[in-house]
Short mmCIF file of C-alpha atoms in Angstrom, two decimals:
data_model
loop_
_atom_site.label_atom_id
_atom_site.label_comp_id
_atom_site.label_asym_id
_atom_site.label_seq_id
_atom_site.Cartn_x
_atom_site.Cartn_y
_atom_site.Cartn_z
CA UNK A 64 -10.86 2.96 -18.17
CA UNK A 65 -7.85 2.23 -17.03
CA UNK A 66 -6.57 0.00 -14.10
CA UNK A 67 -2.95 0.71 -13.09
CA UNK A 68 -0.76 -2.82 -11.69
CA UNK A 69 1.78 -1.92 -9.24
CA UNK A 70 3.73 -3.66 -7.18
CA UNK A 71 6.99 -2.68 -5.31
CA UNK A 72 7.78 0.80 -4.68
CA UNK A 73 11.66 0.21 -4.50
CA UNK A 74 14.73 -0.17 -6.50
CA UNK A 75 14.69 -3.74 -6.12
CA UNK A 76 14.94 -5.60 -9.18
CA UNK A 77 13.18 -8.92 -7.79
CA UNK A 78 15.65 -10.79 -9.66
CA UNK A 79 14.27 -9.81 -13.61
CA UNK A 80 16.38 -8.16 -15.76
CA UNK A 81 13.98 -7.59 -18.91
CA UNK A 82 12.04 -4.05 -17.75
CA UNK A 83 9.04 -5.53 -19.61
CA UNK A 84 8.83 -8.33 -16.88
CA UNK A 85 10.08 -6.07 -13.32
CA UNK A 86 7.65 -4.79 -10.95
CA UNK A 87 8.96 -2.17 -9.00
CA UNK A 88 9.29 1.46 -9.56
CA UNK A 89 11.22 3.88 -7.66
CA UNK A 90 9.83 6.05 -5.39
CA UNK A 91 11.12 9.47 -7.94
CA UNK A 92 8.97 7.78 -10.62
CA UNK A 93 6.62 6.91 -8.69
CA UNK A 94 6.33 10.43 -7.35
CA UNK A 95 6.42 11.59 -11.13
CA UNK A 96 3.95 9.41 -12.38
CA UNK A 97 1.22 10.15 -9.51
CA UNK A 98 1.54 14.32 -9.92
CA UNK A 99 1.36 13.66 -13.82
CA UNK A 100 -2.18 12.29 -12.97
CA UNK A 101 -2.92 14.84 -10.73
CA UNK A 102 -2.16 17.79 -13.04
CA UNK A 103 -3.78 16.15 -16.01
CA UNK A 104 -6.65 16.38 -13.94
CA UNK A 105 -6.95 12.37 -12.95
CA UNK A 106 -9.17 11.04 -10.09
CA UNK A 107 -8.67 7.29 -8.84
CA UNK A 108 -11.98 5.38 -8.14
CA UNK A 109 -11.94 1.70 -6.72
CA UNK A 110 -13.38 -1.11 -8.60
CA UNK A 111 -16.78 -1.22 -6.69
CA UNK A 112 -17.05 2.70 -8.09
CA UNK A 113 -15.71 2.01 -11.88
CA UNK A 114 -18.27 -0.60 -12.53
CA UNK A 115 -21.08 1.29 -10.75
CA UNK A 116 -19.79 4.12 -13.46
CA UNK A 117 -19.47 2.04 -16.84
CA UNK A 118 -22.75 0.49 -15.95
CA UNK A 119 -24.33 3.96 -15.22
CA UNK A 120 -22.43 5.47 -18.66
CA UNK A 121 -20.72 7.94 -16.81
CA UNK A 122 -18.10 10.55 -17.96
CA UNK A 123 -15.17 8.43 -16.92
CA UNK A 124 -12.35 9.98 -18.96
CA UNK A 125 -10.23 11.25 -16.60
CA UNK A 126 -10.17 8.37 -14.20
CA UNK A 127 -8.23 5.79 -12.95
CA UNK A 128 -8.28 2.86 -10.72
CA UNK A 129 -4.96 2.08 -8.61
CA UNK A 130 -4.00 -1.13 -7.58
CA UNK A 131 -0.63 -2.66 -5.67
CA UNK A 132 -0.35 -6.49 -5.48
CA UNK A 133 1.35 -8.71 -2.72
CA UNK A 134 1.08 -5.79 0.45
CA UNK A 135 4.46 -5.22 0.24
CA UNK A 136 5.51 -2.50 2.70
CA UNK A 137 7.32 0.13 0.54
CA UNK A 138 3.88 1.34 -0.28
CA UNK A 139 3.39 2.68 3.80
CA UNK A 140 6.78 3.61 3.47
CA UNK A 141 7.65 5.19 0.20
CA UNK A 142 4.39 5.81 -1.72
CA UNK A 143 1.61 6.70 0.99
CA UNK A 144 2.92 10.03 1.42
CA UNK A 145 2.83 10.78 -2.30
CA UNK A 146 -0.56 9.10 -2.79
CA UNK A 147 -2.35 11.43 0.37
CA UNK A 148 -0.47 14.92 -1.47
CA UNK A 149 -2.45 13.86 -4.76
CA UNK A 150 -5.06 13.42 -3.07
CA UNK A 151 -5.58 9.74 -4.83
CA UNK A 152 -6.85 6.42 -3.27
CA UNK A 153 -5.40 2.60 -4.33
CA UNK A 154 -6.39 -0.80 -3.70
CA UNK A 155 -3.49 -3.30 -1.76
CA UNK A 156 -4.44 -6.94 -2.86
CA UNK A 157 -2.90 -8.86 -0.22
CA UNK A 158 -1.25 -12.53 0.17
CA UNK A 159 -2.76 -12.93 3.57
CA UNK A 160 0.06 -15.53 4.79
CA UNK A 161 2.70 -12.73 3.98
CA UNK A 162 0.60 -10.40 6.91
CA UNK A 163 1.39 -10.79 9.96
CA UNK A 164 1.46 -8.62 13.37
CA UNK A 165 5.29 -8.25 12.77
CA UNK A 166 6.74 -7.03 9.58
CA UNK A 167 7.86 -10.85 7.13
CA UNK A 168 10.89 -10.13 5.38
CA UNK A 169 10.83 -12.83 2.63
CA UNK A 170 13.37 -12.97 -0.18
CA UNK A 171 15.15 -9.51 1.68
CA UNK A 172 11.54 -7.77 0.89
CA UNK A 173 9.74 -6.95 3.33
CA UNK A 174 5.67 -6.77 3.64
CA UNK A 175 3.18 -5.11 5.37
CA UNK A 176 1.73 -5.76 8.77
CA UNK A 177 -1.99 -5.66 9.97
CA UNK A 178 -1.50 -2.41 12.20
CA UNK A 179 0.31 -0.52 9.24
CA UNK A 180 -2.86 -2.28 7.09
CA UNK A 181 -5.10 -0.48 9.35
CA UNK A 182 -3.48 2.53 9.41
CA UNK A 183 -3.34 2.93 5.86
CA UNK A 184 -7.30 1.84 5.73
CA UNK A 185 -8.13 5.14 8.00
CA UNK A 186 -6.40 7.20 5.00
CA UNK A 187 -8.67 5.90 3.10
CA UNK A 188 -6.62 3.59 1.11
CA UNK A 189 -8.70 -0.15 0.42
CA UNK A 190 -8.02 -4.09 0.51
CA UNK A 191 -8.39 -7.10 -1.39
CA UNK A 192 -7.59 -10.62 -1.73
CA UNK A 193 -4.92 -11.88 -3.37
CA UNK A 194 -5.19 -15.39 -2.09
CA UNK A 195 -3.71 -16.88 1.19
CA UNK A 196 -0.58 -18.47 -0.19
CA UNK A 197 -0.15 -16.70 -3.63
CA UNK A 198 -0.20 -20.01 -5.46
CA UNK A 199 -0.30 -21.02 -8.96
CA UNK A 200 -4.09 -21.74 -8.60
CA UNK A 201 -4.27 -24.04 -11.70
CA UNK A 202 -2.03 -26.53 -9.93
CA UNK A 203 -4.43 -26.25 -6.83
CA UNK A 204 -7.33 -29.02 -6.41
CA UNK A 205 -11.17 -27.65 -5.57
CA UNK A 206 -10.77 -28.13 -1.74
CA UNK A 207 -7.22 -25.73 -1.92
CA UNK A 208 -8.96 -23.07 -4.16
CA UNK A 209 -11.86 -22.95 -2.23
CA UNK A 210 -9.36 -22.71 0.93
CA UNK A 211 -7.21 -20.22 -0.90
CA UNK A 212 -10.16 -17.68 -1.75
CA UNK A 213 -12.30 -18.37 1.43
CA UNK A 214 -10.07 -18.01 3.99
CA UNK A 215 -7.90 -15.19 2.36
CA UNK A 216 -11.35 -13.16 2.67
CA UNK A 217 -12.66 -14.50 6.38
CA UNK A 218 -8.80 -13.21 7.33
CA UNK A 219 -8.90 -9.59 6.31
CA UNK A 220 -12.31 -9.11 7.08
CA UNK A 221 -11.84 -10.56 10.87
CA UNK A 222 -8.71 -8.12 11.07
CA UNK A 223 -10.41 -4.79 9.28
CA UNK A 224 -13.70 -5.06 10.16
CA UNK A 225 -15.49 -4.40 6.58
CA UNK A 226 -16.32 -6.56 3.64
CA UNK A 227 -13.72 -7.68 1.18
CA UNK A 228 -15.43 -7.62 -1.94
CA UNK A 229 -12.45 -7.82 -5.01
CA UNK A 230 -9.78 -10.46 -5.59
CA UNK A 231 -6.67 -10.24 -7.69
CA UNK A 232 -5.53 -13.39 -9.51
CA UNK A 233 -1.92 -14.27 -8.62
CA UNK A 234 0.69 -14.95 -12.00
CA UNK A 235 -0.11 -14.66 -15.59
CA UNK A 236 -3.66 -14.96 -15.81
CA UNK A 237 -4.81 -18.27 -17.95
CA UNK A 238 -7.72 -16.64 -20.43
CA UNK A 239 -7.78 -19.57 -22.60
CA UNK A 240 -8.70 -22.13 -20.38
CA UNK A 241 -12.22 -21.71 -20.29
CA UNK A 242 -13.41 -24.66 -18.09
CA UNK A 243 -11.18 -23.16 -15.20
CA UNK A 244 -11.88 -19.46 -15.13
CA UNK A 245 -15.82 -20.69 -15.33
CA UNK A 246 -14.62 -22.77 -11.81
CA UNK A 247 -13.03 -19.72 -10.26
CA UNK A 248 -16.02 -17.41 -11.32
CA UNK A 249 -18.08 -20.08 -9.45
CA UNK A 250 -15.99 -19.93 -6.78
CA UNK A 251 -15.26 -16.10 -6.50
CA UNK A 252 -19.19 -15.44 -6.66
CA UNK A 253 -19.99 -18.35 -3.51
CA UNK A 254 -17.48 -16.89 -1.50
CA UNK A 255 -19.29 -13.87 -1.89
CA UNK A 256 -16.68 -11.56 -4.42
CA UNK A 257 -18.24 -9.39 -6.73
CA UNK A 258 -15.32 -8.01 -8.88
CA UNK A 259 -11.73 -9.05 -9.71
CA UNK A 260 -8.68 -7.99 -11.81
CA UNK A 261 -5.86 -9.94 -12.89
CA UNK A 262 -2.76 -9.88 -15.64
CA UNK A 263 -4.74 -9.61 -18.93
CA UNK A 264 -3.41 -6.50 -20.82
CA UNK A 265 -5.90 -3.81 -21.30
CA UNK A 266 -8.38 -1.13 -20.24
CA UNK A 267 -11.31 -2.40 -18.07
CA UNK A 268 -14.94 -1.76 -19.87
CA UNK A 269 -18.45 -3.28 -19.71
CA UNK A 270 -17.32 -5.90 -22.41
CA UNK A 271 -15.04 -7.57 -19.52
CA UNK A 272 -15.56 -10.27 -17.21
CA UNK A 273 -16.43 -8.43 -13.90
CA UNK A 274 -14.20 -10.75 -11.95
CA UNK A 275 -11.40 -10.68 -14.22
CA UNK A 276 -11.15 -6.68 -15.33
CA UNK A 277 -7.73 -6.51 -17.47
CA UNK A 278 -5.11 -4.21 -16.11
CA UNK A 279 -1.89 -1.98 -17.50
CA UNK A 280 1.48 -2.89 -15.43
CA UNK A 281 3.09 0.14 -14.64
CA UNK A 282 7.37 -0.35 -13.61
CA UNK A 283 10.16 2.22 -12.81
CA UNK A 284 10.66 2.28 -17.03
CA UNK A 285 7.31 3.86 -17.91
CA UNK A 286 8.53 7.71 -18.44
CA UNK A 287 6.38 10.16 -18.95
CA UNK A 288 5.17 9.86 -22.73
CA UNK A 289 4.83 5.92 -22.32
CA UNK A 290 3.00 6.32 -19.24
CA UNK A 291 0.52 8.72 -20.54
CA UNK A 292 0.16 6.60 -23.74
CA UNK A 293 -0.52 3.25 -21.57
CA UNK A 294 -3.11 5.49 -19.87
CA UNK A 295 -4.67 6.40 -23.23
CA UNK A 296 -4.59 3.30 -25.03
CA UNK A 297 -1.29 2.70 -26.29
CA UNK A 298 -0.62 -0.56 -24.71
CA UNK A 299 -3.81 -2.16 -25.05
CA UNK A 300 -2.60 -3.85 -28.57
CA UNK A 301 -0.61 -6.06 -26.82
CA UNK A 302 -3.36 -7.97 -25.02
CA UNK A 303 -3.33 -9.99 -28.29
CA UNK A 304 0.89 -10.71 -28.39
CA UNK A 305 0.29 -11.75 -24.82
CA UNK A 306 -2.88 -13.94 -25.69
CA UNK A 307 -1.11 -15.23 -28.64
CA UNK A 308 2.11 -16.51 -26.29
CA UNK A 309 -0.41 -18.10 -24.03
CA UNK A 310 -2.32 -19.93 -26.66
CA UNK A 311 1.30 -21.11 -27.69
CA UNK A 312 2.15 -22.06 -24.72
CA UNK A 313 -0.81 -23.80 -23.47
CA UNK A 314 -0.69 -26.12 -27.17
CA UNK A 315 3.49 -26.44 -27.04
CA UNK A 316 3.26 -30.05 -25.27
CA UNK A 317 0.96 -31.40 -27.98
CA UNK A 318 2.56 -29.86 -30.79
CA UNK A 319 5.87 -31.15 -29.93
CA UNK A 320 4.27 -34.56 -29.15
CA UNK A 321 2.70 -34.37 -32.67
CA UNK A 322 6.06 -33.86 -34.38
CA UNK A 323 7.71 -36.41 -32.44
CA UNK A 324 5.46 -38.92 -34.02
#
């Protein structure tokens, strides 16, 4: 099942020039990539409703989950409109620090505010977490995470009015570090989460961590035949060049320590 990673609908490059690293797509492929889905015969389902389906073995083949991280506001602006037509849902994780009652414009992007949040919730379009700050959370101490995941949740709820349930981990998600993503799974379930995605490359299936479903980014590269093949499969090899680069990096310090002695 796949879970599509967006992020800016714009032609803003947010300063990375490799297309396997940008996040934004323009609003024509965009546009493209939504009535593919449609006339493929694609409906969206939130996260609550995929696991509900894997868990029930359901007929989930032409189905995909939506998602948009950060709350920036292109998505009122420039994808709404083309969302509603298709008659497709998403969910907006959202940095709740970057939401305010008047539009932020940080780094000449500008993000969402809480009455265009609520407008888009009465079209049916969801929210979730996506911490207060959108930290590095491994560099955060107990007391900041807690803060970070807590309040994040206690804030959209107080402004929307219905429970926040899912959480999307912020940066490059760190799989191998067991003894952490334990924490946060401690941490996610007390504050009273009960699914999560994050950066780990793949299609989301019974075999993954609730909390932590892997996801496919989609950018303003993905044409039609590559976007149909990550939505098939295609891409999920690459969880294991990307787990591979972590593992490297996460041992780099000691291996170069060990060769300097």
């Amino acid at each position: 099942m796949p879970v599509l990673m967006y992020h800016s609908i714009s032609e803003n490059l947010f300063g990375k020039s490799h297309p396997y690293y940008q996040i934004n797509t323009t609003s024509e492929v965009f546009s493209q990539q939504m009535r593919w889905l449609r006339n493929n015969g694609y409906r969206t389902l939130d996260t609550n409703e995929l696991l509900r389906g894997l868990e029930n073995r359901e007929d989930l083949s032409k189905t995909v989950v939506i998602t948009f991280d950060d709350g920036y506001r292109d998505f009122y602006t420039d994808a709404m409109d083309v969302m509603k037509q298709c008659g497709f849902t998403a969910t907006i994780y959202l940095a709740t620090d970057r939401i305010q009652d008047k539009s932020l414009r940080i780094e000449g992007v500008e993000y969402l505010t809480w009455r265009d949040v609520r407008e888009l919730q009465q079209e049916g379009i969801r929210f979730g977490s996506h911490t207060v700050t959108h930290p590095d959370m491994r560099s955060l101490g107990p007391e900041q995470i807690e803060y970070e995941l807590g309040c994040s949740k206690e804030r959209m709820e107080d402004k929307l009015g219905v429970p926040v349930d899912s959480f999307a981990y912020p940066f490059a998600f760190p799989e191998h570090d067991k003894i952490f993503t334990h924490y946060l799974e401690d941490v996610l379930t007390n504050c009273g989460f009960e699914n999560g995605v994050c950066t780990i490359l793949g299609r989301a299936s019974l075999a993954k961590n609730k909390f932590f479903l892997p996801r496919i980014p989609v950018n303003t590269w993905d044409d039609e035949r590559f976007f149909e093949a990550k939505i098939e499969g295609g891409y999920d090899w690459l969880h294991w060049v990307q787990a591979l680069k972590k593992s490297f990096d996460k041992n780099r310090p000691l291996m170069q320590r060990a060769s300097c002695g």
